[in-house]
Coordinates of C-alpha atoms in Angstrom, one line a residue:
M1 CA 133.3 109.4 80.3
T2 CA 131.2 112.4 81.1
Q3 CA 127.9 112.1 83.0
Y4 CA 126.4 110.2 80.1
E5 CA 127.0 109.4 76.5
V6 CA 124.4 109.4 73.7
N7 CA 124.7 107.1 70.7
N8 CA 122.5 105.8 67.9
C9 CA 122.3 102.0 67.8
S10 CA 120.5 99.8 65.4
I11 CA 117.6 97.8 66.8
D12 CA 119.4 94.7 65.6
S13 CA 122.5 95.7 67.5
I14 CA 120.5 96.4 70.7
L15 CA 118.7 93.0 70.5
S16 CA 122.0 91.3 69.8
S17 CA 123.5 93.0 72.9
I18 CA 120.7 91.7 75.0
K19 CA 121.0 88.2 73.6
S20 CA 124.7 88.3 74.4
N21 CA 124.1 89.7 77.9
T22 CA 126.2 92.8 77.2
I23 CA 123.1 94.8 78.1
A24 CA 121.2 93.1 80.9
I25 CA 117.5 93.2 81.1
P26 CA 116.4 92.1 84.6
E27 CA 115.1 88.5 84.3
I28 CA 112.0 89.3 86.2
Q29 CA 110.6 92.6 84.9
R30 CA 107.6 94.4 86.0
P31 CA 105.0 92.5 84.0
F32 CA 104.6 93.7 80.5
V33 CA 101.7 96.3 80.7
W34 CA 101.5 97.5 77.2
D35 CA 98.3 96.8 75.3
S36 CA 98.9 94.7 72.1
T37 CA 97.7 97.7 70.0
K38 CA 100.6 99.7 71.5
V39 CA 103.1 97.1 70.2
R40 CA 101.5 97.4 66.8
D41 CA 101.8 101.2 66.8
L42 CA 105.5 100.9 67.8
I43 CA 106.2 98.6 64.8
D44 CA 104.2 101.0 62.5
S45 CA 106.2 104.0 63.8
L46 CA 109.5 102.1 63.0
Y47 CA 108.2 101.2 59.5
Q48 CA 107.2 104.8 58.8
G49 CA 110.7 105.9 60.0
Y50 CA 109.4 107.8 63.0
P51 CA 111.6 108.1 66.2
I52 CA 110.6 106.0 69.2
G53 CA 112.6 107.7 71.9
Y54 CA 115.7 106.8 73.8
I55 CA 116.5 103.8 75.9
I56 CA 118.6 104.5 79.1
V57 CA 121.3 102.0 80.3
W58 CA 123.5 102.4 83.4
Q59 CA 127.1 101.2 83.2
N60 CA 128.1 99.0 86.0
P61 CA 131.5 99.9 87.5
D62 CA 134.5 97.8 86.6
V63 CA 135.2 95.5 89.6
K64 CA 138.6 94.3 90.9
L65 CA 138.6 90.5 91.0
K66 CA 140.3 88.5 93.6
D67 CA 143.3 87.7 91.4
G68 CA 143.8 91.5 90.9
S69 CA 142.4 91.6 87.4
I70 CA 139.5 93.9 86.4
S71 CA 136.1 92.7 85.3
I72 CA 134.4 95.2 82.9
G73 CA 130.9 96.0 84.1
K74 CA 127.9 95.2 81.9
K75 CA 125.2 97.8 81.1
V76 CA 121.8 97.5 82.9
L77 CA 118.7 98.7 81.1
I78 CA 116.9 101.1 83.4
D79 CA 114.4 102.8 81.0
G80 CA 112.8 101.5 77.8
Q81 CA 112.1 98.0 79.2
Q82 CA 108.5 98.1 77.8
R83 CA 109.7 99.1 74.3
V84 CA 112.5 96.6 74.2
T85 CA 110.2 93.9 75.4
A86 CA 107.7 94.9 72.7
L87 CA 110.5 94.6 70.1
T88 CA 111.6 91.2 71.3
A89 CA 107.9 90.0 71.2
A90 CA 107.1 91.4 67.7
I91 CA 110.6 90.9 66.0
V92 CA 112.1 88.0 67.8
G93 CA 108.9 86.2 68.7
N94 CA 109.6 86.0 72.4
E95 CA 106.8 85.4 74.8
V96 CA 106.1 88.2 77.4
L97 CA 105.0 88.0 81.0
G98 CA 101.6 89.4 81.5
S99 CA 100.2 91.2 84.6
D100 CA 98.9 87.8 85.8
Y101 CA 102.4 86.3 85.5
R102 CA 101.3 84.1 82.6
K103 CA 103.4 84.0 79.5
K104 CA 101.7 85.0 76.3
Q105 CA 102.7 85.7 72.7
I106 CA 102.0 89.0 70.9
K107 CA 101.8 88.5 67.2
I108 CA 101.8 91.6 65.0
A109 CA 100.4 91.0 61.5
F110 CA 101.3 92.9 58.3
N111 CA 99.4 93.5 55.1
P112 CA 102.1 94.2 52.4
K113 CA 99.4 95.3 49.9
E114 CA 97.9 98.0 52.1
K115 CA 101.2 98.5 54.2
I116 CA 99.3 98.4 57.4
F117 CA 99.8 96.5 60.7
E118 CA 97.3 94.8 63.0
V119 CA 97.4 92.7 66.1
S120 CA 97.1 89.1 64.8
N121 CA 93.8 87.3 65.3
P122 CA 92.1 84.1 63.9
A123 CA 90.5 86.0 61.0
I124 CA 93.8 87.6 59.9
S125 CA 95.5 84.2 60.2
K126 CA 93.1 82.8 57.6
D127 CA 93.5 85.8 55.3
I128 CA 96.1 85.1 52.6
Q129 CA 96.7 88.9 52.2
W130 CA 98.2 89.1 55.7
I131 CA 101.5 87.9 57.1
D132 CA 100.0 86.9 60.5
D133 CA 103.3 87.0 62.4
I134 CA 106.0 89.5 61.2
S135 CA 108.7 87.7 63.3
I136 CA 109.3 85.3 60.5
V137 CA 110.6 88.1 58.4
F138 CA 113.5 88.7 60.8
K139 CA 114.7 85.2 61.0
A140 CA 118.2 84.6 59.8
D141 CA 117.1 82.2 57.0
F142 CA 114.4 84.5 55.7
N143 CA 114.7 85.0 51.9
V144 CA 112.8 88.1 50.6
F145 CA 112.7 86.9 47.0
K146 CA 111.3 83.5 47.7
F147 CA 108.8 84.9 50.1
V148 CA 107.5 87.5 47.7
M149 CA 107.2 84.9 44.9
K150 CA 105.3 82.6 47.2
Y151 CA 103.0 85.4 48.5
S152 CA 102.4 86.6 44.9
E153 CA 101.4 83.2 43.7
K154 CA 99.0 82.6 46.6
N155 CA 97.3 86.0 46.0
G156 CA 97.2 85.5 42.2
I157 CA 99.4 88.5 41.4
S158 CA 102.5 86.8 40.2
E159 CA 102.0 87.9 36.6
D160 CA 101.6 91.6 37.7
I161 CA 105.1 92.8 37.8
E162 CA 104.1 96.2 39.3
Q163 CA 102.2 94.6 42.2
V164 CA 105.0 92.0 42.8
S165 CA 107.5 94.9 42.9
L166 CA 105.3 96.8 45.4
I167 CA 105.1 93.7 47.6
S168 CA 108.8 93.2 47.4
E169 CA 109.4 96.8 48.4
A170 CA 107.0 96.5 51.3
I171 CA 108.7 93.3 52.7
T172 CA 112.1 94.8 52.2
N173 CA 111.1 97.9 54.2
L174 CA 109.6 95.8 56.9
K175 CA 112.9 93.8 57.2
A176 CA 114.8 97.0 57.3
I177 CA 113.2 97.9 60.6
E178 CA 115.9 96.0 62.4
S179 CA 118.4 98.4 60.8
N180 CA 116.6 101.4 62.2
N181 CA 118.4 103.4 64.8
I182 CA 117.3 104.1 68.4
G183 CA 119.0 106.4 70.7
M184 CA 120.8 104.9 73.6
I185 CA 121.9 107.0 76.6
T186 CA 124.6 105.3 78.7
L187 CA 124.9 106.7 82.2
S188 CA 128.4 106.7 83.8
H189 CA 129.0 104.2 86.7
E190 CA 130.5 107.2 88.6
L191 CA 127.1 108.7 88.9
N192 CA 125.2 108.1 92.2
I193 CA 121.5 107.3 92.4
E194 CA 120.5 110.9 93.0
Q195 CA 122.3 112.1 89.9
V196 CA 120.9 109.2 87.8
T197 CA 117.4 110.1 89.0
N198 CA 117.9 113.7 88.1
I199 CA 119.2 112.9 84.6
F200 CA 116.4 110.4 84.1
I201 CA 113.8 113.1 84.9
R202 CA 115.4 115.6 82.6
I203 CA 115.8 113.2 79.7
N204 CA 112.3 111.7 80.1
S205 CA 109.9 113.7 78.1
K206 CA 107.1 113.0 80.6
G207 CA 109.2 114.1 83.5
V208 CA 108.5 110.8 85.3
A209 CA 110.7 109.9 88.2
L210 CA 112.1 106.4 88.5
A211 CA 112.2 105.2 92.1
Q212 CA 115.7 104.4 93.4
A213 CA 114.4 100.9 94.3
D214 CA 113.8 100.4 90.5
F215 CA 117.5 101.1 89.9
A216 CA 118.5 98.7 92.6
M217 CA 116.1 96.0 91.5
S218 CA 117.5 96.2 87.9
K219 CA 121.0 95.9 89.3
I220 CA 120.1 92.9 91.5
S221 CA 118.3 90.9 88.8
S222 CA 121.1 91.5 86.3
N223 CA 123.5 89.6 88.5
E224 CA 123.5 85.8 88.0
E225 CA 127.0 85.2 89.5
Y226 CA 125.9 85.8 93.1
G227 CA 122.3 84.9 92.7
G228 CA 120.8 88.3 92.2
N229 CA 118.3 86.9 89.7
V230 CA 117.1 84.5 92.4
I231 CA 116.8 87.3 95.0
R232 CA 114.7 89.3 92.6
K233 CA 112.4 86.4 92.0
M234 CA 111.9 85.9 95.7
I235 CA 111.0 89.6 96.1
D236 CA 108.7 89.9 93.1
Y237 CA 107.0 86.6 93.4
F238 CA 106.4 87.0 97.2
C239 CA 104.9 90.5 96.8
H240 CA 102.8 89.5 93.9
I241 CA 101.4 86.4 95.7
M242 CA 100.6 88.5 98.8
Q243 CA 98.7 91.0 96.6
T244 CA 97.1 88.5 94.1
P245 CA 97.2 84.9 95.7
G246 CA 95.1 83.7 92.8
D247 CA 98.2 84.0 90.6
Y248 CA 100.2 81.5 92.6
D249 CA 99.5 78.5 90.3
A250 CA 100.4 80.6 87.2
I251 CA 103.8 81.6 88.8
R252 CA 104.5 78.0 89.8
N253 CA 103.6 76.6 86.5
N254 CA 105.3 79.3 84.5
D255 CA 108.7 79.1 86.3
T256 CA 109.0 75.4 87.1
E257 CA 112.8 75.7 87.6
F258 CA 112.4 78.3 90.4
A259 CA 109.3 76.4 91.8
G260 CA 111.7 73.6 92.6
T261 CA 114.0 75.7 94.8
D262 CA 114.2 76.3 98.5
E263 CA 113.6 80.0 97.8
F264 CA 110.2 79.2 96.3
E265 CA 109.4 76.9 99.2
A266 CA 110.1 79.8 101.6
I267 CA 107.5 82.1 100.0
K268 CA 104.7 79.8 98.9
W269 CA 102.9 80.1 102.2
A270 CA 101.9 83.6 101.1
E271 CA 99.2 82.0 98.9
T272 CA 97.1 81.3 102.0
E273 CA 97.8 84.5 103.9
N274 CA 94.6 86.4 104.1
E275 CA 95.8 89.5 106.1
D276 CA 95.5 92.9 104.4
I277 CA 96.9 95.1 107.1
Y278 CA 100.5 94.8 105.8
V279 CA 100.7 93.9 102.1
P280 CA 104.2 95.0 101.0
D281 CA 105.3 95.7 97.5
Y282 CA 108.8 95.1 96.1
K283 CA 110.0 98.6 97.3
D284 CA 108.8 97.9 100.8
L285 CA 110.4 94.4 100.9
L286 CA 113.7 95.7 99.4
R287 CA 114.0 98.6 101.9
V288 CA 113.1 96.5 105.0
A289 CA 115.5 93.6 104.0
F290 CA 118.3 96.1 103.3
T291 CA 118.0 98.3 106.3
S292 CA 117.5 95.4 108.8
K293 CA 120.4 93.5 107.4
F294 CA 122.9 96.2 106.6
G295 CA 121.9 98.8 109.3
R296 CA 121.7 101.5 106.6
G297 CA 118.6 103.3 105.3
K298 CA 119.7 104.7 102.0
I299 CA 119.1 102.6 98.9
S300 CA 122.0 104.4 97.2
D301 CA 124.3 102.6 99.7
L302 CA 122.8 99.3 98.6
V303 CA 123.5 100.0 95.0
S304 CA 127.1 100.9 95.8
L305 CA 127.5 97.8 98.0
L306 CA 126.1 95.5 95.2
S307 CA 128.4 97.2 92.8
G308 CA 131.3 96.1 95.1
R309 CA 132.2 99.5 96.6
D310 CA 134.5 99.5 99.6
F311 CA 133.4 102.6 101.5
E312 CA 136.8 102.9 103.2
T313 CA 139.1 102.5 100.1
R314 CA 136.5 103.8 97.6
E315 CA 137.5 100.9 95.3
Y316 CA 135.1 98.4 93.7
K317 CA 136.0 94.9 94.8
E318 CA 134.5 91.5 93.9
E319 CA 134.5 90.3 97.5
V320 CA 132.4 93.3 98.6
A321 CA 129.9 92.6 96.0
E322 CA 129.8 88.9 96.7
A323 CA 129.3 89.6 100.5
S324 CA 126.6 92.2 99.8
Y325 CA 124.5 89.8 97.6
R326 CA 124.8 87.2 100.3
A327 CA 123.7 89.5 103.0
L328 CA 120.8 90.9 100.9
K329 CA 119.6 87.3 100.3
E330 CA 119.6 86.7 104.1
G331 CA 117.7 89.9 104.6
V332 CA 115.1 88.9 102.0
A333 CA 114.8 85.5 103.5
G334 CA 114.3 87.0 106.9
F335 CA 111.5 89.2 105.6
V336 CA 109.6 86.4 103.8
K337 CA 110.0 83.9 106.6
K338 CA 106.5 82.9 107.7
T339 CA 107.1 82.9 111.4
N340 CA 108.9 86.4 111.3
F341 CA 106.1 87.9 109.2
Q342 CA 103.2 86.5 111.1
R343 CA 104.7 87.3 114.6
Y344 CA 105.3 90.9 113.5
L345 CA 101.6 91.1 112.4
M346 CA 100.6 89.9 115.8
I347 CA 102.4 92.8 117.3
V348 CA 100.9 95.2 114.9
K349 CA 97.4 94.0 115.7
S350 CA 98.0 94.1 119.4
V351 CA 98.6 97.8 119.2
G352 CA 95.0 98.2 118.0
I353 CA 95.6 98.3 114.2
A354 CA 92.6 96.3 113.3
D355 CA 92.3 97.4 109.7
A356 CA 94.7 98.6 107.0
S357 CA 92.7 102.0 106.8
L358 CA 94.2 102.9 110.2
I359 CA 97.7 103.1 108.8
R360 CA 98.1 105.9 106.3
S361 CA 101.9 105.6 106.1
Q362 CA 103.2 102.2 104.8
N363 CA 106.7 103.4 106.1
V364 CA 105.4 103.2 109.7
L365 CA 104.9 99.4 109.2
N366 CA 108.0 99.1 107.2
F367 CA 110.2 100.6 109.9
G368 CA 108.4 98.5 112.5
Y369 CA 109.3 95.4 110.7
I370 CA 112.9 96.6 110.3
L371 CA 113.0 97.1 114.0
Y372 CA 111.5 93.7 114.7
L373 CA 114.0 91.9 112.4
T374 CA 116.9 93.9 113.7
L375 CA 116.2 93.2 117.3
R376 CA 115.8 89.5 116.6
E377 CA 119.2 89.6 114.9
K378 CA 120.7 91.1 118.0
K379 CA 119.1 88.2 120.1
T380 CA 117.0 90.7 122.0
E381 CA 114.6 89.0 124.4
A382 CA 111.2 88.3 122.8
N383 CA 109.1 90.3 125.3
L384 CA 111.3 93.3 125.0
I385 CA 111.1 93.2 121.2
E386 CA 107.3 93.3 121.4
K387 CA 107.4 96.3 123.9
I388 CA 109.8 98.3 121.8
V389 CA 108.1 97.6 118.5
R390 CA 104.6 98.4 119.8
R391 CA 105.7 101.7 121.3
W392 CA 107.7 102.7 118.3
L393 CA 104.8 102.1 116.0
V394 CA 102.6 104.4 117.9
L395 CA 105.4 106.9 118.6
S396 CA 106.2 107.1 114.9
I397 CA 102.5 108.0 114.1
L398 CA 102.3 110.6 116.9
L399 CA 105.5 112.3 115.6
G400 CA 104.8 111.9 111.9
R401 CA 108.3 110.4 111.9
Y402 CA 108.3 108.8 108.5
S403 CA 106.0 111.2 106.6
G404 CA 108.7 113.5 105.2
S405 CA 111.9 112.0 104.2
P406 CA 111.6 108.4 105.3
E407 CA 114.9 107.2 103.9
S408 CA 117.0 109.7 105.9
M409 CA 115.0 109.0 109.0
F410 CA 115.3 105.3 108.5
D411 CA 119.0 105.6 108.3
Y412 CA 119.1 107.9 111.4
D413 CA 116.9 105.7 113.5
I414 CA 118.4 102.2 112.7
K415 CA 121.9 103.5 113.4
R416 CA 120.9 104.7 116.8
F417 CA 118.9 101.7 117.7
M418 CA 122.0 99.6 116.9
S419 CA 124.3 101.8 118.9
Y420 CA 122.4 101.2 122.2
D421 CA 123.1 98.1 124.3
N422 CA 119.5 98.3 125.4
P423 CA 117.4 99.6 122.5
M424 CA 114.6 100.7 124.8
D425 CA 116.9 103.5 126.0
Y426 CA 116.6 105.1 122.5
V427 CA 112.8 104.9 122.7
I428 CA 112.9 106.6 126.1
Q429 CA 115.2 109.3 124.9
I430 CA 112.9 110.2 122.0
E431 CA 109.9 110.1 124.4
E432 CA 111.6 112.5 126.9
G433 CA 112.6 114.8 124.2
Q434 CA 109.4 115.0 122.1
L435 CA 106.5 113.7 124.1
S436 CA 106.4 116.3 126.9
D437 CA 103.4 117.2 128.9
A438 CA 102.9 120.2 126.6
Y439 CA 102.6 117.8 123.6
W440 CA 99.8 115.8 125.3
S441 CA 97.9 118.8 126.7
N442 CA 98.3 121.3 123.9
V443 CA 100.0 119.9 120.7
L444 CA 97.9 116.8 120.3
P445 CA 94.5 118.5 120.9
M446 CA 95.5 121.0 118.2
R447 CA 96.4 118.1 115.8
L448 CA 92.9 116.7 116.4
E449 CA 91.4 120.0 115.2
T450 CA 90.7 118.9 111.7
S451 CA 88.0 117.7 109.3
V452 CA 90.3 115.2 107.6
A453 CA 88.8 111.8 108.5
S454 CA 92.1 110.1 107.4
S455 CA 94.1 112.1 110.0
P456 CA 96.7 109.8 111.6
F457 CA 95.7 111.3 115.0
Y458 CA 92.1 110.3 114.6
H459 CA 93.3 106.9 113.5
L460 CA 95.4 106.8 116.8
Y461 CA 92.2 107.5 118.7
L462 CA 90.4 104.6 117.0
M463 CA 93.4 102.4 117.7
A464 CA 93.1 103.4 121.3
Q465 CA 89.4 102.4 121.3
V466 CA 90.2 99.0 119.6
N467 CA 93.0 98.4 122.1
A468 CA 90.6 99.1 125.0
G469 CA 87.8 97.0 123.5
D470 CA 85.4 99.9 123.5
K471 CA 81.9 99.5 122.2
G472 CA 80.5 101.8 119.5
F473 CA 78.5 104.9 120.5
L474 CA 75.2 103.7 122.1
S475 CA 76.1 100.0 121.3
E476 CA 75.7 97.4 124.0
Q477 CA 77.5 94.6 122.2
I478 CA 79.2 95.7 119.0
D479 CA 82.7 97.1 119.5
V480 CA 84.7 99.6 117.4
K481 CA 87.0 96.8 116.3
S482 CA 84.2 94.9 114.7
M483 CA 82.9 98.0 113.0
L484 CA 86.3 98.8 111.5
E485 CA 86.8 95.2 110.3
H486 CA 83.4 95.2 108.6
K487 CA 83.8 98.7 107.2
G488 CA 81.2 100.2 109.5
D489 CA 80.0 103.8 109.3
I490 CA 81.3 106.9 111.0
H491 CA 78.5 109.2 112.0
H492 CA 78.1 112.7 113.4
L493 CA 77.3 113.1 117.1
F494 CA 75.8 116.5 116.3
P495 CA 73.9 115.3 113.1
K496 CA 75.2 117.1 110.0
Q497 CA 71.7 118.1 108.8
Y498 CA 70.9 119.4 112.3
L499 CA 74.0 121.7 112.1
I500 CA 73.2 122.8 108.6
N501 CA 69.5 123.6 109.5
N502 CA 70.9 125.8 112.3
G503 CA 73.3 127.8 110.1
I504 CA 76.5 125.8 110.3
N505 CA 77.0 125.2 106.6
N506 CA 80.9 125.0 106.5
K507 CA 82.0 121.4 105.9
A508 CA 85.2 122.0 107.7
V509 CA 83.2 122.8 110.8
Y510 CA 80.4 120.2 110.8
N511 CA 82.8 117.5 109.7
Q512 CA 85.3 118.0 112.5
I513 CA 86.7 114.7 113.6
A514 CA 85.8 115.5 117.2
N515 CA 82.2 115.3 115.9
Y516 CA 82.7 111.7 114.7
A517 CA 81.9 108.4 116.3
Y518 CA 81.5 104.9 115.1
L519 CA 77.7 104.2 115.3
Q520 CA 75.5 101.4 114.1
S521 CA 73.6 102.6 111.0
E522 CA 70.2 101.6 112.5
I523 CA 70.9 103.8 115.5
N524 CA 71.9 106.7 113.3
I525 CA 68.8 106.4 111.2
K526 CA 66.6 106.8 114.3
I527 CA 68.6 109.8 115.4
K528 CA 68.2 111.3 112.0
D529 CA 68.6 115.2 112.4
K530 CA 67.7 115.5 116.1
A531 CA 69.7 117.7 118.5
P532 CA 71.8 115.8 121.1
N533 CA 69.6 117.1 123.9
V534 CA 66.6 115.5 122.2
Y535 CA 67.9 112.1 121.3
M536 CA 70.0 111.7 124.3
T537 CA 67.0 112.5 126.6
D538 CA 65.3 109.6 124.9
V539 CA 68.4 107.4 125.6
V540 CA 68.3 108.4 129.3
R541 CA 64.6 107.6 129.4
Q542 CA 65.1 104.2 127.9
C543 CA 67.5 103.4 130.8
E544 CA 64.5 104.1 133.1
T545 CA 61.8 102.3 131.1
K546 CA 64.1 99.5 129.9
E547 CA 62.5 99.8 126.5
A548 CA 65.4 100.2 124.0
K549 CA 64.9 102.7 121.1
Y550 CA 68.5 103.8 120.4
G551 CA 70.7 100.7 120.6
G552 CA 70.5 98.2 123.4
I553 CA 71.9 100.1 126.5
V554 CA 69.1 100.2 129.1
D555 CA 71.3 100.8 132.2
K556 CA 72.5 104.3 133.3
E557 CA 75.9 103.0 134.5
K558 CA 76.5 101.3 131.1
L559 CA 75.4 104.5 129.4
R560 CA 77.9 106.5 131.5
Q561 CA 80.7 104.1 130.7
N562 CA 79.8 104.1 126.9
L563 CA 80.0 107.9 126.9
S564 CA 83.3 107.8 128.7
D565 CA 84.7 105.2 126.3
N566 CA 83.8 107.3 123.3
C567 CA 85.2 110.5 124.9
I568 CA 81.9 112.1 125.1
P569 CA 81.3 114.4 128.2
E570 CA 78.1 113.6 130.2
E571 CA 77.0 117.2 129.7
F572 CA 76.5 116.3 126.0
I573 CA 73.1 114.8 127.1
G574 CA 71.8 118.4 127.4
M575 CA 73.6 120.1 124.5
D576 CA 72.2 121.9 121.4
V577 CA 73.7 123.8 118.6
S578 CA 74.8 126.7 120.8
D579 CA 77.1 124.3 122.6
Y580 CA 78.8 122.8 119.5
T581 CA 82.1 124.8 119.6
R582 CA 82.5 124.1 123.3
F583 CA 81.7 120.4 122.8
L584 CA 84.5 120.1 120.1
E585 CA 87.0 121.7 122.4
I586 CA 86.1 119.4 125.3
R587 CA 86.0 116.2 123.2
R588 CA 89.4 117.0 121.6
K589 CA 91.0 117.1 125.0
L590 CA 89.2 113.8 126.1
M591 CA 90.4 112.2 122.8
A592 CA 93.9 113.4 123.4
N593 CA 93.9 112.1 126.9
K594 CA 92.6 108.7 125.7
I595 CA 95.5 108.5 123.3
H596 CA 97.9 109.5 126.0
K597 CA 96.6 106.7 128.3
F598 CA 96.7 104.3 125.4
Y599 CA 100.4 105.1 124.8
D600 CA 101.3 104.8 128.4
S601 CA 99.6 101.4 128.6
L602 CA 102.2 100.2 126.1
K603 CA 105.1 100.8 128.5

């Protein structure tokens, strides 16, 4: 076989292959997202004889069984799932799984007089001119002649031979849809994921890439012999419940068989989990489970292992596939285990990550969890696990470690962590090599020279404030953590309008993150567009008069501490627009120093 084969198959043949499991559709698909009208349009296109594109299947490799015989691999549907699901709904009458994980029926109606299709509704069901569900036409016992005679009689046209003939023609053409051809591209089992992805993009008219995790999930769910279908349910259901806990009852009631299993028991706690800092999707869960259990970072390796590939002999063996599914299930179970997940979240929060907005890269959290699970597997002492994971989370952000090619870096890092007797030695090695004095004094202040409020380095500064329990600028009681949790406001220390009024009109200049501070709105309103030397003079005065105007600080020592906590130099009290550039330079260094001290406190 070349890289792929292209054949034309009848719709009836494809649906038969799916029924006989020759082509495997993953048991738990991404929920059916097509609008019912799109199903109608698909059927209409087939009726008109229009092409509806290709479906793509991937041939599983032939596997050597324990007795020495060869098991021929089945084909897994990797593209065209929505179209095939639409066909099974309209033609076979199968229910589909909606985005809320509730099953529903999509009935397509046909008017043989007008030769038009519509989504069935109560009015159409009562109209004798319509066939309210075309799936009856495709049943094995359907008789065109009998149906046409009955339809003609109901509609009072049985004596009109011409009209009866037209109705018969319309019904015959409708039934002939199942004989229409659809292109099927079969990708060779010898292709690796990178090649499959490239072919997929080239074939797909929209140029849409399919994530490698999608290929892996299709392979997992198509395997029933070693419980791949159950693994897929654990992954999909857990992630969906975490994201939409309101759908828990629908999932439980819809899949009563799975609801009675130990696997469902292991994930149902997610219904009451209210945290939004780490809400994984199926790709996150799959990657973490695989990397933590197998010590590899490349999803292509997972696909090979699940196919039964022995990396040493390059053969495909049943025992390798069986062991790989067993290990993956253990990895998924470790991920969804309530105590593991919640203890990891406690570590994440202890770093100062008080809100999901502080983590721009989900892969930082993913690798943190991989590290946590891996160290637990190695029986590392609990206190050491916490220290390593905390430092690695912050170090990863400092170095942008997983912002480029996370898969390769995951693979690199996990293999090195596993090679050290004391995993902390690897952390120290990276620190010594990449977090030099020059990094803290020069590189980090330069990274803080930006107007992008979502900068990971600004987020690190906020994490440092949360970790230290700092109060907001000019706040006596309300801390930065509370402001973050309640979506408080970031305001300009040199008010934006003040800078604009004084000729600084460039957003990239007046929106520098070194000009930002978490500040209560009521204080900001009173500051309005005043120069720092104006409103700060009032703040100093209120410390003398004890009459609060800007916030509740009425003590000079508390004011001095508040400025220090917010990395604002005391000379800020006398600054005006002429000092703005110098202020930014000073504050960036203070912010970098705070982050440095914060990181050192994690050691």
